[in-house]
Coordinates of C-alpha atoms in Angstrom, one line a residue:
Chain A
M1 CA 4.6 -27.2 9.0
D2 CA 3.6 -24.5 6.5
D3 CA 6.9 -22.9 6.0
D4 CA 7.1 -24.0 2.4
L5 CA 3.6 -22.8 1.7
S6 CA 4.1 -19.4 3.4
Q7 CA 7.3 -19.0 1.5
I8 CA 5.6 -19.6 -1.8
L9 CA 2.8 -17.3 -1.0
R10 CA 5.2 -14.6 0.1
Q11 CA 7.2 -15.1 -3.1
H12 CA 4.2 -14.6 -5.3
R13 CA 2.4 -12.0 -3.2
D14 CA 2.5 -9.3 -5.8
E15 CA 1.5 -11.5 -8.7
L16 CA -1.4 -12.9 -6.7
R17 CA -2.9 -9.5 -5.8
H18 CA -5.5 -8.3 -8.2
P19 CA -4.5 -4.8 -9.5
L20 CA -7.1 -2.1 -9.3
P21 CA -8.1 -1.2 -12.9
E22 CA -6.8 2.3 -13.8
S23 CA -10.2 3.3 -15.1
L24 CA -11.8 2.6 -11.7
R25 CA -9.0 4.3 -9.8
R26 CA -9.4 7.5 -12.0
K27 CA -13.2 7.4 -11.6
L28 CA -13.1 7.1 -7.8
N29 CA -10.4 9.7 -7.4
R30 CA -12.5 12.1 -9.4
Q31 CA -15.7 11.2 -7.6
Y32 CA -14.2 11.7 -4.2
A33 CA -11.9 14.6 -4.8
P34 CA -12.5 17.5 -2.5
R35 CA -14.4 20.3 -4.1
R36 CA -11.8 23.0 -3.9
P37 CA -8.7 21.0 -3.3
W38 CA -6.1 23.2 -4.9
A39 CA -7.2 26.5 -3.3
L40 CA -7.3 24.8 0.1
R41 CA -4.1 23.1 -0.3
S42 CA -2.2 26.1 -1.5
A43 CA -3.5 28.0 1.5
A44 CA -2.3 25.2 3.8
M45 CA 1.0 24.9 2.0
L46 CA 1.5 28.7 2.2
A47 CA 0.8 28.5 5.9
C48 CA 3.4 25.7 6.3
A49 CA 5.9 27.7 4.3
C50 CA 5.3 30.8 6.4
V51 CA 5.8 28.9 9.6
A52 CA 8.9 27.3 8.3
L53 CA 10.2 30.6 7.0
A54 CA 9.5 32.3 10.3
V55 CA 11.2 29.6 12.2
S56 CA 14.2 29.7 10.0
F57 CA 14.5 33.4 10.4
T58 CA 14.4 33.4 14.1
L59 CA 16.5 30.4 14.8
G60 CA 18.8 30.1 11.8
R61 CA 18.5 27.6 8.9
S62 CA 20.4 24.7 10.5
S63 CA 18.2 24.4 13.6
S64 CA 15.0 24.7 11.6
Q65 CA 15.7 21.3 10.2
T66 CA 14.7 19.5 13.3
L67 CA 12.1 22.0 14.3
S68 CA 10.1 21.8 11.1
G69 CA 10.6 18.0 11.0
D70 CA 7.0 17.2 11.8
L71 CA 5.5 19.8 9.4
L72 CA 7.9 18.5 6.8
A73 CA 6.9 14.9 7.4
Q74 CA 3.3 15.8 6.9
E75 CA 4.0 17.8 3.8
L76 CA 6.0 15.0 2.3
V77 CA 3.3 12.4 3.1
G78 CA 0.8 14.7 1.4
S79 CA 3.1 15.0 -1.6
H80 CA 3.5 11.2 -1.7
V81 CA -0.3 10.6 -1.6
R82 CA -1.0 13.3 -4.2
S83 CA 1.6 11.8 -6.6
L84 CA -0.3 8.5 -6.4
M85 CA -3.8 10.0 -6.7
A86 CA -3.3 12.6 -9.4
N87 CA -1.6 10.0 -11.5
H88 CA 1.4 12.3 -11.5
L89 CA 4.2 10.2 -10.4
A90 CA 6.8 11.1 -12.9
D91 CA 7.7 14.1 -15.1
V92 CA 10.4 11.9 -16.6
P93 CA 9.3 8.3 -16.6
S94 CA 12.4 6.2 -17.1
T95 CA 14.1 3.3 -15.5
D96 CA 17.5 4.6 -16.6
K97 CA 19.3 6.8 -14.0
H98 CA 21.4 8.2 -16.9
T99 CA 18.1 9.6 -18.3
V100 CA 16.7 10.7 -15.0
K101 CA 19.7 12.6 -13.6
P102 CA 20.4 14.8 -16.6
W103 CA 16.7 15.7 -16.8
F104 CA 17.0 17.6 -13.5
E105 CA 19.8 19.7 -14.8
G106 CA 18.6 23.3 -15.4
R107 CA 15.5 22.5 -13.4
L108 CA 17.1 22.5 -10.0
D109 CA 20.0 24.5 -8.4
F110 CA 21.7 21.3 -7.2
G111 CA 22.5 17.9 -8.6
P112 CA 20.3 15.1 -7.1
D113 CA 21.8 11.8 -6.2
V114 CA 20.2 9.2 -8.5
R115 CA 20.7 5.5 -8.0
D116 CA 19.0 2.3 -9.0
F117 CA 18.8 -1.0 -7.1
P118 CA 17.1 -3.4 -9.5
Q119 CA 18.9 -6.4 -8.1
E120 CA 17.7 -5.7 -4.6
G121 CA 14.1 -5.3 -5.9
F122 CA 13.9 -1.4 -5.8
V123 CA 13.3 -0.3 -9.3
L124 CA 13.7 3.3 -10.4
T125 CA 10.7 4.3 -12.5
G126 CA 11.2 8.0 -12.9
G127 CA 11.6 11.5 -11.4
R128 CA 9.7 14.7 -11.0
L129 CA 10.0 18.1 -9.6
D130 CA 8.2 18.8 -6.4
Y131 CA 7.8 21.7 -4.2
V132 CA 8.4 21.1 -0.5
D133 CA 9.2 23.5 2.4
S134 CA 9.1 26.4 0.0
R135 CA 11.7 25.2 -2.4
N136 CA 12.0 23.0 -5.4
V137 CA 13.1 19.5 -4.6
A138 CA 13.9 16.3 -6.6
A139 CA 11.4 13.5 -6.2
L140 CA 12.7 10.1 -7.4
V141 CA 10.1 7.3 -7.8
Y142 CA 10.9 3.7 -7.1
R143 CA 8.7 0.7 -7.2
R144 CA 8.9 -2.3 -4.9
G145 CA 6.3 -4.8 -6.2
Q146 CA 2.9 -2.9 -5.8
H147 CA 4.4 -0.3 -3.6
V148 CA 5.7 3.1 -4.6
I149 CA 8.5 4.9 -2.8
N150 CA 9.0 8.6 -3.3
L151 CA 12.5 9.7 -2.4
F152 CA 12.8 13.5 -1.9
E153 CA 16.2 15.2 -2.0
W154 CA 17.3 18.7 -1.5
P155 CA 20.5 20.4 -0.3
T156 CA 21.1 21.3 3.4
S157 CA 23.3 23.9 4.9
S158 CA 25.0 21.4 7.1
V159 CA 27.5 18.9 5.8
S160 CA 27.1 16.5 8.7
T161 CA 26.0 12.9 8.1
E162 CA 22.9 11.7 9.8
A163 CA 22.0 8.0 9.9
P164 CA 18.5 7.0 8.6
R165 CA 15.7 7.3 11.2
L166 CA 12.1 6.1 11.0
L167 CA 9.0 8.3 11.3
T168 CA 5.4 7.1 10.8
R169 CA 2.7 9.5 9.7
R170 CA -0.9 8.5 8.8
G171 CA 0.1 4.9 8.2
F172 CA 3.0 5.8 6.0
Q173 CA 6.6 5.1 6.8
L174 CA 9.3 7.8 6.3
F175 CA 13.1 7.3 6.6
V176 CA 15.1 10.5 6.8
W177 CA 18.8 10.8 6.5
Q178 CA 21.5 13.3 5.6
K179 CA 24.7 12.8 3.7
S180 CA 27.2 14.9 1.8
G181 CA 25.1 18.1 2.0
L182 CA 21.8 16.5 0.9
A183 CA 18.7 15.7 2.9
Y184 CA 16.9 12.5 1.9
W185 CA 13.3 11.7 2.7
A186 CA 12.0 8.3 1.6
V187 CA 8.1 8.0 1.9
S188 CA 6.1 4.9 1.2
D189 CA 3.4 2.6 2.4
L190 CA 6.0 -0.2 2.3
N191 CA 6.6 -1.9 5.6
A192 CA 9.3 -0.4 7.8
A193 CA 11.8 -3.3 7.4
E194 CA 11.8 -3.1 3.6
L195 CA 12.0 0.6 3.5
Q196 CA 14.9 0.5 6.0
Q197 CA 16.6 -1.9 3.6
F198 CA 16.1 0.7 0.8
A199 CA 17.5 3.5 3.1
G200 CA 20.4 1.2 3.9
L201 CA 21.4 0.8 0.3
W202 CA 21.9 4.6 0.0
Q203 CA 24.4 4.6 2.8
Q204 CA 26.9 2.5 0.9
Chain B
M1 CA -18.2 19.3 7.5
G2 CA -18.0 19.7 3.6
E3 CA -14.4 20.4 2.9
D4 CA -13.0 18.6 6.0
H5 CA -15.0 15.5 5.3
S6 CA -14.0 15.1 1.6
G7 CA -10.4 16.1 2.4
R8 CA -10.2 13.5 5.1
F9 CA -11.8 10.9 2.9
Q10 CA -9.2 11.5 0.2
R11 CA -6.3 11.5 2.7
D12 CA -7.3 8.5 4.8
V13 CA -9.5 6.3 2.8
L14 CA -8.5 6.6 -0.9
P15 CA -4.9 5.4 -0.4
H16 CA -6.4 1.9 0.4
L17 CA -8.2 1.5 -2.9
D18 CA -5.7 -1.2 -4.0
A19 CA -6.3 -3.3 -0.9
A20 CA -10.0 -2.8 -1.3
Y21 CA -10.1 -4.0 -4.9
N22 CA -7.8 -7.0 -4.2
L23 CA -10.1 -8.2 -1.4
A24 CA -13.3 -7.6 -3.4
R25 CA -11.9 -9.4 -6.4
W26 CA -10.7 -12.4 -4.4
L27 CA -14.1 -12.7 -2.6
T28 CA -16.3 -12.3 -5.6
G29 CA -14.1 -14.0 -8.2
D30 CA -15.3 -11.7 -10.9
D31 CA -14.0 -8.4 -12.4
A32 CA -17.4 -6.7 -12.8
D33 CA -18.6 -7.8 -9.3
A34 CA -15.4 -6.5 -7.7
D35 CA -15.9 -3.2 -9.5
D36 CA -19.4 -2.9 -8.2
V37 CA -18.4 -3.9 -4.7
V38 CA -15.6 -1.3 -4.5
Q39 CA -17.9 1.4 -5.8
E40 CA -20.7 0.5 -3.4
A41 CA -18.3 0.1 -0.5
L42 CA -16.8 3.5 -1.2
L43 CA -20.2 5.1 -1.1
R44 CA -20.9 3.5 2.2
A45 CA -17.5 4.4 3.6
H46 CA -18.1 8.0 2.5
R47 CA -21.4 8.0 4.4
F48 CA -19.9 6.3 7.5
L49 CA -16.7 8.4 7.6
P50 CA -17.6 10.3 10.8
G51 CA -17.4 6.9 12.6
L52 CA -13.8 6.3 11.5
R53 CA -11.2 6.8 14.1
A54 CA -8.0 8.2 12.7
E55 CA -5.6 5.2 13.1
S56 CA -7.6 2.5 11.5
A57 CA -8.7 3.4 8.0
R58 CA -7.5 0.3 6.3
P59 CA -9.2 -2.4 8.4
W60 CA -12.2 -0.2 8.6
L61 CA -12.5 0.2 4.9
L62 CA -11.8 -3.5 4.3
Q63 CA -14.6 -4.5 6.7
I64 CA -17.0 -2.4 4.7
V65 CA -15.7 -4.0 1.5
R66 CA -16.1 -7.6 2.8
N67 CA -19.6 -6.9 4.1
T68 CA -20.6 -5.4 0.8
A69 CA -19.0 -8.4 -1.1
F70 CA -20.8 -11.0 1.1
G71 CA -24.0 -9.0 0.7
L72 CA -23.7 -9.3 -3.1
L73 CA -22.8 -13.0 -2.9
R74 CA -25.8 -13.6 -0.8
H75 CA -28.0 -11.7 -3.1
K76 CA -26.7 -13.3 -6.3
R77 CA -26.1 -16.9 -5.4
G78 CA -28.1 -17.4 -2.2
W79 CA -24.6 -17.8 -0.6
E80 CA -24.7 -18.6 3.1
E81 CA -21.8 -18.7 5.5
L82 CA -21.4 -22.2 6.8
P83 CA -20.0 -23.0 10.2
D84 CA -16.3 -24.1 9.9
E85 CA -17.2 -27.6 11.1
D86 CA -19.1 -28.4 7.9
E87 CA -15.8 -28.5 6.1
P88 CA -14.2 -31.9 6.2
D89 CA -10.8 -31.7 7.8
P90 CA -8.1 -31.5 5.1
S91 CA -5.5 -34.2 5.0
A92 CA -2.3 -32.4 4.0
D93 CA 0.8 -34.5 4.7
A94 CA 2.9 -32.1 6.7
S95 CA 6.1 -33.9 5.8
E96 CA 5.5 -33.7 2.1
R97 CA 7.0 -30.5 0.7
L98 CA 5.6 -28.3 -2.0
A99 CA 7.8 -27.7 -5.0
T100 CA 9.4 -24.3 -4.6
A101 CA 8.6 -23.4 -8.2
T102 CA 4.9 -23.6 -7.8
D103 CA 2.9 -22.7 -10.9
L104 CA 1.2 -19.3 -10.5
L105 CA -2.0 -20.4 -12.2
Q106 CA -2.3 -23.5 -10.0
L107 CA -1.7 -21.3 -7.0
R108 CA -4.5 -18.9 -8.1
T109 CA -6.9 -21.9 -8.9
A110 CA -6.2 -23.4 -5.5
I111 CA -6.8 -20.2 -3.5
A112 CA -10.0 -19.5 -5.6
S113 CA -11.3 -23.0 -4.8
L114 CA -11.3 -22.3 -1.0
K115 CA -14.6 -21.6 0.7
E116 CA -15.2 -17.8 1.1
Q117 CA -14.5 -17.7 4.9
F118 CA -11.2 -19.4 4.5
R119 CA -10.2 -17.5 1.3
E120 CA -11.0 -14.3 3.2
V121 CA -8.6 -14.8 6.1
L122 CA -5.9 -16.2 3.8
V123 CA -6.1 -13.2 1.4
L124 CA -6.1 -10.7 4.3
R125 CA -3.1 -12.4 6.0
E126 CA -0.9 -13.6 3.1
L127 CA -1.7 -11.0 0.4
E128 CA -2.5 -7.9 2.5
G129 CA -0.2 -8.7 5.4
L130 CA -2.8 -7.7 8.1
S131 CA -2.4 -8.7 11.7
Y132 CA -4.7 -11.3 13.4
E133 CA -6.4 -8.5 15.3
E134 CA -7.1 -6.5 12.2
I135 CA -8.5 -9.6 10.5
A136 CA -10.7 -10.4 13.5
T137 CA -12.1 -6.8 13.2
I138 CA -12.7 -7.1 9.4
A139 CA -14.3 -10.6 9.4
Q140 CA -16.1 -9.9 12.8
I141 CA -14.9 -13.1 14.3
P142 CA -13.0 -13.9 17.5
L143 CA -9.2 -14.0 17.4
G144 CA -9.1 -17.7 18.0
T145 CA -11.3 -18.3 15.0
V146 CA -9.0 -16.2 12.8
M147 CA -6.1 -18.4 13.8
S148 CA -7.9 -21.7 13.4
R149 CA -9.4 -20.7 10.0
L150 CA -6.0 -19.5 8.8
N151 CA -4.5 -22.8 9.8
R152 CA -7.2 -24.8 8.1
A153 CA -7.0 -22.5 5.0
R154 CA -3.3 -23.2 4.7
R155 CA -3.8 -26.9 5.2
M156 CA -6.5 -27.0 2.6
L157 CA -4.5 -25.0 0.2
K158 CA -1.5 -27.3 0.6
T159 CA -3.7 -30.3 0.0
K160 CA -5.1 -28.8 -3.2
L161 CA -1.7 -27.7 -4.4
L162 CA -0.2 -31.2 -3.8
K163 CA -3.1 -32.7 -5.7
L164 CA -2.8 -30.2 -8.6
T165 CA 1.0 -30.7 -9.0
R166 CA 0.6 -34.5 -8.8
S167 CA -2.1 -34.5 -11.5
A168 CA 0.0 -32.2 -13.7
D169 CA 3.0 -34.5 -13.3
G170 CA 1.1 -37.6 -14.0

């Protein structure tokens, strides 16, 4: 009986939510930041990188992809969370893919795949450089209502195509796929169905 | 504890600040109160963190937020949670359909006019997308009560919306 009501509420969900004031977000993030976050984190990242490096040396680069998958997923979720907390989502804030893509030139040793799906409700809001699995990667930032999607891209040694698959880490959804020599990792707190829709758009 | 504790807090709890604020703001109906509630709830959450099991940070934090918010309401306005029966049964005509282009302001007004315990379940379900089980944990009520409150909240909301649109048209 409440189909129409539910539909209306769903439609206006994002507008009905009260956004957290930025000043309060900053204050709380500062207040509850770990005391030596960067030192600790670099140590942890170094450890991750060493493990990944060791694995890739012993088993070859191609098989390290799946072996380091879990570490990678954790690292990417960490990157995603940090990008939201540190208020450092984008080095190049722009909704224009023709601004975002050229920005990466000279900053990366590959050309990232930059697309925009405003009609489907996934809006490009910028890009930044990130450091994952001991290499520089492209991070593209999309918004879906209140939710942020970080899409990480970097080149792989294999040219095989892998369909998107879902991983869940610490309450975040990740879709990972591979296409035309690039690995793609989409990370978000968005529900799995909508993130899958996002991943699906990239397969076309 | 030190590093681990604050690292875990940042990793598991801080990502849910947006949900915490939204709930606090809907329950208190006031920017400054919501601000106070979130800050106080975060202090409590930080203290209670060792009691948090890994998989359930969001409902856990929201439960602290709702308890803090209701504590503030009780303190400020002598607010008291009434049993659901005290609310006259709403009389929404199920067959009458809402206009699809419902005015956002009317929608906000109608939700804000619901009693706290109904507004709470509606916000958690429709705006935060939580499961019935999670809502039962947060509001500390049985699952059956979650469902009946949600049903009544929807009916009341529909009644109010129909009334609002009618008076706007007339």
